[in-house]
Amino acid sequence: MNHWLVKSEPFKYSWEKFNKDGRTFWDGVRNYQARNNLKEMKEGDLVLFYHSNEGKNVVGIAKVVKEFYQDPTTDDANWVVVDLSPVEALKNPVSLEQIKAEESLKDISLVRQGRLSVMPLRAAEFDKILEMGS
């Protein structure tokens, strides 16, 4: 299993809306590196849900329930989506400041490539963020 982090601005698509929907396709990715990460996602992979811009917190865990397919919001074949469903909210949201202060997380893409919207995490990094949020 692989581990990921996806970012969404809460005013565009929040953790609360995601839970109400129960499942969504992760669309709007228009960066080739992020798109390639979507293509690497496998059914059952776990995904941290991060509120970007306002809040700047990891707020929950999702899982991949359908692997990549053509983004239905565009005719451009370059862009894909995956389907995600919520698993559970973190007991305590984990802030970007907390993540930056944690030595074992200093090399994650969230810190090093702040604009990347879909990024891989190593299992130990994923587990550390979960621990911080429990």
mmCIF file of C-alpha atoms in Angstrom:
data_model
loop_
_atom_site.group_PDB
_atom_site.id
_atom_site.type_symbol
_atom_site.label_atom_id
_atom_site.label_comp_id
_atom_site.label_asym_id
_atom_site.label_seq_id
_atom_site.Cartn_x
_atom_site.Cartn_y
_atom_site.Cartn_z
ATOM 1 C CA MET A 1 0.000 0.000 0.000
ATOM 2 C CA ASN A 2 1.097 3.532 -0.753
ATOM 3 C CA HIS A 3 0.338 6.673 1.247
ATOM 4 C CA TRP A 4 -0.573 10.111 -0.095
ATOM 5 C CA LEU A 5 -1.565 13.620 0.851
ATOM 6 C CA VAL A 6 -4.060 15.691 -1.131
ATOM 7 C CA LYS A 7 -4.772 19.368 -0.647
ATOM 8 C CA SER A 8 -8.041 21.222 -1.011
ATOM 9 C CA GLU A 9 -9.015 24.763 -0.160
ATOM 10 C CA PRO A 10 -11.906 24.383 2.310
ATOM 11 C CA PHE A 11 -14.042 27.013 0.560
ATOM 12 C CA LYS A 12 -13.776 24.953 -2.661
ATOM 13 C CA TYR A 13 -14.103 21.446 -1.194
ATOM 14 C CA SER A 14 -13.941 20.901 2.549
ATOM 15 C CA TRP A 15 -13.521 17.791 4.673
ATOM 16 C CA GLU A 16 -17.098 18.381 5.898
ATOM 17 C CA LYS A 17 -18.469 18.444 2.331
ATOM 18 C CA PHE A 18 -16.406 15.348 1.461
ATOM 19 C CA ASN A 19 -17.951 13.474 4.404
ATOM 20 C CA LYS A 20 -21.444 14.603 3.408
ATOM 21 C CA ASP A 21 -20.831 13.416 -0.178
ATOM 22 C CA GLY A 22 -19.327 10.108 1.008
ATOM 23 C CA ARG A 23 -17.253 9.770 -2.159
ATOM 24 C CA THR A 24 -15.811 12.096 -4.781
ATOM 25 C CA PHE A 25 -13.572 12.161 -7.809
ATOM 26 C CA TRP A 26 -10.459 14.247 -7.178
ATOM 27 C CA ASP A 27 -10.561 16.709 -10.065
ATOM 28 C CA GLY A 28 -8.990 19.990 -11.041
ATOM 29 C CA VAL A 29 -5.379 18.763 -10.932
ATOM 30 C CA ARG A 30 -3.496 20.706 -13.607
ATOM 31 C CA ASN A 31 0.100 20.045 -12.627
ATOM 32 C CA TYR A 32 1.952 17.197 -14.333
ATOM 33 C CA GLN A 33 3.761 16.014 -11.201
ATOM 34 C CA ALA A 34 0.489 15.939 -9.226
ATOM 35 C CA ARG A 35 -1.227 14.204 -12.196
ATOM 36 C CA ASN A 36 1.519 11.563 -12.264
ATOM 37 C CA ASN A 37 0.975 11.013 -8.536
ATOM 38 C CA LEU A 38 -2.753 10.456 -9.179
ATOM 39 C CA LYS A 39 -1.805 7.847 -11.785
ATOM 40 C CA GLU A 40 0.298 6.010 -9.169
ATOM 41 C CA MET A 41 -2.560 5.740 -6.671
ATOM 42 C CA LYS A 42 -3.973 2.240 -6.208
ATOM 43 C CA GLU A 43 -7.315 1.133 -4.833
ATOM 44 C CA GLY A 44 -7.021 0.836 -1.048
ATOM 45 C CA ASP A 45 -4.178 3.366 -0.695
ATOM 46 C CA LEU A 46 -4.633 5.737 2.256
ATOM 47 C CA VAL A 47 -4.687 9.489 1.738
ATOM 48 C CA LEU A 48 -4.353 12.383 4.186
ATOM 49 C CA PHE A 49 -6.785 15.241 3.490
ATOM 50 C CA TYR A 50 -5.196 18.665 3.959
ATOM 51 C CA HIS A 51 -7.020 21.993 4.088
ATOM 52 C CA SER A 52 -4.812 24.462 2.216
ATOM 53 C CA ASN A 53 -4.711 28.284 2.282
ATOM 54 C CA GLU A 54 -7.178 28.703 5.162
ATOM 55 C CA GLY A 55 -6.637 26.408 8.104
ATOM 56 C CA LYS A 56 -3.496 24.715 6.753
ATOM 57 C CA ASN A 57 -4.219 21.490 8.628
ATOM 58 C CA VAL A 58 -4.317 17.780 7.932
ATOM 59 C CA VAL A 59 -7.893 17.061 8.984
ATOM 60 C CA GLY A 60 -8.701 13.505 7.967
ATOM 61 C CA ILE A 61 -7.955 10.195 6.298
ATOM 62 C CA ALA A 62 -9.439 9.036 2.998
ATOM 63 C CA LYS A 63 -8.856 6.032 0.809
ATOM 64 C CA VAL A 64 -8.623 5.458 -2.913
ATOM 65 C CA VAL A 65 -11.739 3.587 -4.056
ATOM 66 C CA LYS A 66 -11.202 3.838 -7.843
ATOM 67 C CA GLU A 67 -7.922 4.178 -9.729
ATOM 68 C CA PHE A 68 -7.260 6.907 -12.272
ATOM 69 C CA TYR A 69 -9.505 7.659 -15.231
ATOM 70 C CA GLN A 70 -10.144 10.623 -17.549
ATOM 71 C CA ASP A 71 -11.076 13.817 -15.645
ATOM 72 C CA PRO A 72 -14.784 14.269 -16.487
ATOM 73 C CA THR A 73 -14.506 18.053 -16.058
ATOM 74 C CA THR A 74 -12.293 18.440 -19.156
ATOM 75 C CA ASP A 75 -11.933 16.997 -22.654
ATOM 76 C CA ASP A 76 -8.139 17.284 -22.382
ATOM 77 C CA ALA A 77 -6.818 13.696 -22.210
ATOM 78 C CA ASN A 78 -3.797 14.862 -20.186
ATOM 79 C CA TRP A 79 -5.813 15.120 -16.972
ATOM 80 C CA VAL A 80 -7.104 12.343 -14.740
ATOM 81 C CA VAL A 81 -8.969 11.821 -11.477
ATOM 82 C CA VAL A 82 -9.201 9.116 -8.818
ATOM 83 C CA ASP A 83 -12.196 8.401 -6.601
ATOM 84 C CA LEU A 84 -11.725 8.914 -2.874
ATOM 85 C CA SER A 85 -13.955 8.175 0.096
ATOM 86 C CA PRO A 86 -13.544 9.437 3.671
ATOM 87 C CA VAL A 87 -12.317 7.037 6.345
ATOM 88 C CA GLU A 88 -12.156 9.156 9.498
ATOM 89 C CA ALA A 89 -11.400 12.619 10.835
ATOM 90 C CA LEU A 90 -8.254 13.188 12.852
ATOM 91 C CA LYS A 91 -9.026 13.735 16.528
ATOM 92 C CA ASN A 92 -6.799 16.832 16.406
ATOM 93 C CA PRO A 93 -6.002 18.569 13.107
ATOM 94 C CA VAL A 94 -2.247 18.675 12.429
ATOM 95 C CA SER A 95 -1.079 22.129 11.371
ATOM 96 C CA LEU A 96 1.549 22.970 8.788
ATOM 97 C CA GLU A 97 3.531 24.608 11.608
ATOM 98 C CA GLN A 98 3.510 21.359 13.605
ATOM 99 C CA ILE A 99 4.608 19.424 10.518
ATOM 100 C CA LYS A 100 7.434 21.880 9.798
ATOM 101 C CA ALA A 101 8.579 21.647 13.430
ATOM 102 C CA GLU A 102 8.811 17.833 13.289
ATOM 103 C CA GLU A 103 12.328 16.788 12.258
ATOM 104 C CA SER A 104 11.182 13.480 10.738
ATOM 105 C CA LEU A 105 8.848 15.376 8.353
ATOM 106 C CA LYS A 106 11.284 18.025 7.098
ATOM 107 C CA ASP A 107 11.654 16.382 3.666
ATOM 108 C CA ILE A 108 7.998 15.794 2.788
ATOM 109 C CA SER A 109 6.633 17.535 -0.301
ATOM 110 C CA LEU A 110 4.175 19.551 1.792
ATOM 111 C CA VAL A 111 7.202 21.347 3.269
ATOM 112 C CA ARG A 112 9.526 21.282 0.249
ATOM 113 C CA GLN A 113 7.029 21.815 -2.612
ATOM 114 C CA GLY A 114 4.257 23.866 -1.079
ATOM 115 C CA ARG A 115 2.248 24.255 -4.281
ATOM 116 C CA LEU A 116 2.040 20.539 -5.116
ATOM 117 C CA SER A 117 -1.560 19.374 -4.564
ATOM 118 C CA VAL A 118 -1.110 15.570 -4.676
ATOM 119 C CA MET A 119 1.989 14.074 -3.083
ATOM 120 C CA PRO A 120 3.337 10.744 -1.886
ATOM 121 C CA LEU A 121 4.278 10.078 1.727
ATOM 122 C CA ARG A 122 6.422 7.312 3.141
ATOM 123 C CA ALA A 123 4.595 5.015 5.569
ATOM 124 C CA ALA A 124 6.620 6.386 8.500
ATOM 125 C CA GLU A 125 5.694 9.987 7.550
ATOM 126 C CA PHE A 126 2.017 9.081 7.206
ATOM 127 C CA ASP A 127 2.086 7.290 10.564
ATOM 128 C CA LYS A 128 3.863 10.207 12.264
ATOM 129 C CA ILE A 129 1.197 12.670 11.101
ATOM 130 C CA LEU A 130 -1.532 10.280 12.329
ATOM 131 C CA GLU A 131 0.242 10.026 15.678
ATOM 132 C CA MET A 132 0.426 13.819 15.892
ATOM 133 C CA GLY A 133 -3.312 14.023 15.199
ATOM 134 C CA SER A 134 -4.416 11.425 17.736
#
